[in-house]
């Protein structure tokens, strides 16, 4: 089964999220693709409500490892579950780059979310400098070293140089990275980084690429639905 997840990042408050999700319910989505949206925390409740009774899953963008406590600005797995949220992203490169997320904290967040029963999309990927220095495989193995196989775990390979840049990894680069990841951890692997309706089919054609984590192109219902249709197996 192919999984297409839309990471909205810091876009769409509750009103816009509700409008989007109601339109997504009516969109032409293929039956053989699992579809997920990842709204900001404040829009999760509205999104869960608007998508109730559909197969479309709602994921958060992050999750703390403690159940509760003095952790200002953080949200726990239990709180997400109370809202009806199905899973969470963890370790997105923007969290690693701008908010001090480390392999260690990623490992703790992933473990806690899985233990609580959430599904997890854990993100890994090298920077441009790391790729140019020939360190891609080492970086991926280091980032994966904190993860253990789990039926509810999916990894997203998101090369940092391809995120929001329009520079998509070639299917060959993505395939090679996905095979490295799968050799370490036997879980489905999504590709993320400038996925658009017109490059999704080519990327998804390889069996090592199990779906996509889509940023910018997931913010528009027509373009997100077009990516889902292009990705059908
Ligand atoms: P873009 O699709 O905008 O490049 O973002 C990718 C991403 O970071 C998804 O998590």
PDB file of N, CA and C and ligand atoms in Angstrom, residues 5-9 89 92-94 123 156 158 162-167 191-196 213-218, ligand 1:
ATOM      1  N   UNK A   5       1.385  11.467   2.622  1.00  0.00           N
ATOM      2  CA  UNK A   5       1.119  12.325   3.782  1.00  0.00           C
ATOM      3  C   UNK A   5       1.418  13.775   3.416  1.00  0.00           C
ATOM      4  N   UNK A   6       0.507  14.645   3.798  1.00  0.00           N
ATOM      5  CA  UNK A   6       0.700  16.081   3.556  1.00  0.00           C
ATOM      6  C   UNK A   6       1.146  16.753   4.847  1.00  0.00           C
ATOM      7  N   UNK A   7       2.368  17.273   4.856  1.00  0.00           N
ATOM      8  CA  UNK A   7       2.877  18.002   6.023  1.00  0.00           C
ATOM      9  C   UNK A   7       2.632  19.488   5.789  1.00  0.00           C
ATOM     10  N   UNK A   8       1.680  20.027   6.536  1.00  0.00           N
ATOM     11  CA  UNK A   8       1.297  21.421   6.319  1.00  0.00           C
ATOM     12  C   UNK A   8       2.286  22.403   6.954  1.00  0.00           C
ATOM     13  N   UNK A   9       3.196  21.905   7.780  1.00  0.00           N
ATOM     14  CA  UNK A   9       4.154  22.781   8.488  1.00  0.00           C
ATOM     15  C   UNK A   9       3.361  23.875   9.224  1.00  0.00           C
ATOM     16  N   UNK A  89       4.273  12.988  13.031  1.00  0.00           N
ATOM     17  CA  UNK A  89       5.617  13.097  12.472  1.00  0.00           C
ATOM     18  C   UNK A  89       6.572  13.241  13.644  1.00  0.00           C
ATOM     19  N   UNK A  92      11.404  15.900  11.977  1.00  0.00           N
ATOM     20  CA  UNK A  92      11.516  16.602  10.687  1.00  0.00           C
ATOM     21  C   UNK A  92      12.789  17.446  10.675  1.00  0.00           C
ATOM     22  N   UNK A  93      13.394  17.574   9.516  1.00  0.00           N
ATOM     23  CA  UNK A  93      14.687  18.294   9.448  1.00  0.00           C
ATOM     24  C   UNK A  93      14.547  19.737   9.911  1.00  0.00           C
ATOM     25  N   UNK A  94      13.348  20.330   9.746  1.00  0.00           N
ATOM     26  CA  UNK A  94      13.172  21.709  10.237  1.00  0.00           C
ATOM     27  C   UNK A  94      13.234  21.750  11.755  1.00  0.00           C
ATOM     28  N   UNK A 123      11.425  11.178  10.426  1.00  0.00           N
ATOM     29  CA  UNK A 123      12.096  11.762   9.256  1.00  0.00           C
ATOM     30  C   UNK A 123      13.609  11.716   9.403  1.00  0.00           C
ATOM     31  N   UNK A 156      10.498   8.558   6.779  1.00  0.00           N
ATOM     32  CA  UNK A 156      10.462   9.427   5.598  1.00  0.00           C
ATOM     33  C   UNK A 156      11.880   9.870   5.298  1.00  0.00           C
ATOM     34  N   UNK A 158      13.958  12.465   3.670  1.00  0.00           N
ATOM     35  CA  UNK A 158      13.797  13.824   3.157  1.00  0.00           C
ATOM     36  C   UNK A 158      15.169  14.485   3.076  1.00  0.00           C
ATOM     37  N   UNK A 162      16.517  19.094  -0.781  1.00  0.00           N
ATOM     38  CA  UNK A 162      15.376  18.977  -1.708  1.00  0.00           C
ATOM     39  C   UNK A 162      14.097  19.555  -1.113  1.00  0.00           C
ATOM     40  N   UNK A 163      14.159  20.001   0.156  1.00  0.00           N
ATOM     41  CA  UNK A 163      12.940  20.457   0.834  1.00  0.00           C
ATOM     42  C   UNK A 163      12.662  21.912   0.501  1.00  0.00           C
ATOM     43  N   UNK A 164      11.533  22.155  -0.149  1.00  0.00           N
ATOM     44  CA  UNK A 164      11.098  23.516  -0.447  1.00  0.00           C
ATOM     45  C   UNK A 164      11.979  24.227  -1.458  1.00  0.00           C
ATOM     46  N   UNK A 165      12.843  23.472  -2.140  1.00  0.00           N
ATOM     47  CA  UNK A 165      13.793  24.099  -3.069  1.00  0.00           C
ATOM     48  C   UNK A 165      13.404  23.889  -4.522  1.00  0.00           C
ATOM     49  N   UNK A 166      12.455  22.983  -4.770  1.00  0.00           N
ATOM     50  CA  UNK A 166      12.136  22.616  -6.153  1.00  0.00           C
ATOM     51  C   UNK A 166      13.162  21.648  -6.714  1.00  0.00           C
ATOM     52  N   UNK A 167      14.212  21.343  -5.937  1.00  0.00           N
ATOM     53  CA  UNK A 167      15.258  20.401  -6.388  1.00  0.00           C
ATOM     54  C   UNK A 167      14.881  19.009  -5.899  1.00  0.00           C
ATOM     55  N   UNK A 191       9.329   9.073   0.430  1.00  0.00           N
ATOM     56  CA  UNK A 191      10.261  10.108  -0.038  1.00  0.00           C
ATOM     57  C   UNK A 191       9.625  11.480   0.180  1.00  0.00           C
ATOM     58  N   UNK A 192      10.427  12.443   0.625  1.00  0.00           N
ATOM     59  CA  UNK A 192       9.936  13.819   0.763  1.00  0.00           C
ATOM     60  C   UNK A 192      10.960  14.802   0.246  1.00  0.00           C
ATOM     61  N   UNK A 193      10.485  15.845  -0.416  1.00  0.00           N
ATOM     62  CA  UNK A 193      11.373  16.886  -0.945  1.00  0.00           C
ATOM     63  C   UNK A 193      10.907  17.276  -2.334  1.00  0.00           C
ATOM     64  N   UNK A 194      10.112  18.372  -2.376  1.00  0.00           N
ATOM     65  CA  UNK A 194       9.633  18.916  -3.657  1.00  0.00           C
ATOM     66  C   UNK A 194       8.860  17.891  -4.492  1.00  0.00           C
ATOM     67  N   UNK A 195       8.027  17.062  -3.811  1.00  0.00           N
ATOM     68  CA  UNK A 195       7.127  16.171  -4.556  1.00  0.00           C
ATOM     69  C   UNK A 195       5.967  17.014  -5.097  1.00  0.00           C
ATOM     70  N   UNK A 196       5.673  16.833  -6.371  1.00  0.00           N
ATOM     71  CA  UNK A 196       4.614  17.599  -7.053  1.00  0.00           C
ATOM     72  C   UNK A 196       3.772  16.618  -7.872  1.00  0.00           C
ATOM     73  N   UNK A 213       6.058  12.117   1.545  1.00  0.00           N
ATOM     74  CA  UNK A 213       5.728  13.141   2.535  1.00  0.00           C
ATOM     75  C   UNK A 213       5.835  14.468   1.786  1.00  0.00           C
ATOM     76  N   UNK A 214       4.687  15.112   1.627  1.00  0.00           N
ATOM     77  CA  UNK A 214       4.594  16.260   0.730  1.00  0.00           C
ATOM     78  C   UNK A 214       4.430  17.537   1.540  1.00  0.00           C
ATOM     79  N   UNK A 215       5.228  18.545   1.258  1.00  0.00           N
ATOM     80  CA  UNK A 215       5.098  19.831   1.944  1.00  0.00           C
ATOM     81  C   UNK A 215       4.233  20.781   1.130  1.00  0.00           C
ATOM     82  N   UNK A 216       4.870  21.706   0.444  1.00  0.00           N
ATOM     83  CA  UNK A 216       4.181  22.791  -0.270  1.00  0.00           C
ATOM     84  C   UNK A 216       3.002  22.335  -1.123  1.00  0.00           C
ATOM     85  N   UNK A 217       3.199  21.256  -1.882  1.00  0.00           N
ATOM     86  CA  UNK A 217       2.148  20.831  -2.816  1.00  0.00           C
ATOM     87  C   UNK A 217       0.979  20.144  -2.111  1.00  0.00           C
ATOM     88  N   UNK A 218       1.069  19.981  -0.767  1.00  0.00           N
ATOM     89  CA  UNK A 218      -0.072  19.380  -0.051  1.00  0.00           C
ATOM     90  C   UNK A 218      -1.029  20.446   0.468  1.00  0.00           C
TER      91      UNK A 218
HETATM   92  P1  LIG B   1       8.320  20.332   0.157  1.00  0.00           P
HETATM   93  O1  LIG B   1       7.421  19.301  -0.476  1.00  0.00           O
HETATM   94  O2  LIG B   1       7.699  21.693   0.252  1.00  0.00           O
HETATM   95  O3  LIG B   1       9.683  20.337  -0.480  1.00  0.00           O
HETATM   96  O4  LIG B   1       8.540  19.878   1.692  1.00  0.00           O
HETATM   97  C1  LIG B   1       8.923  18.579   1.951  1.00  0.00           C
HETATM   98  C2  LIG B   1       8.793  18.342   3.412  1.00  0.00           C
HETATM   99  O5  LIG B   1       9.552  18.865   4.204  1.00  0.00           O
HETATM  100  C3  LIG B   1       7.689  17.488   3.863  1.00  0.00           C
HETATM  101  O6  LIG B   1       7.827  17.180   5.212  1.00  0.00           O
END
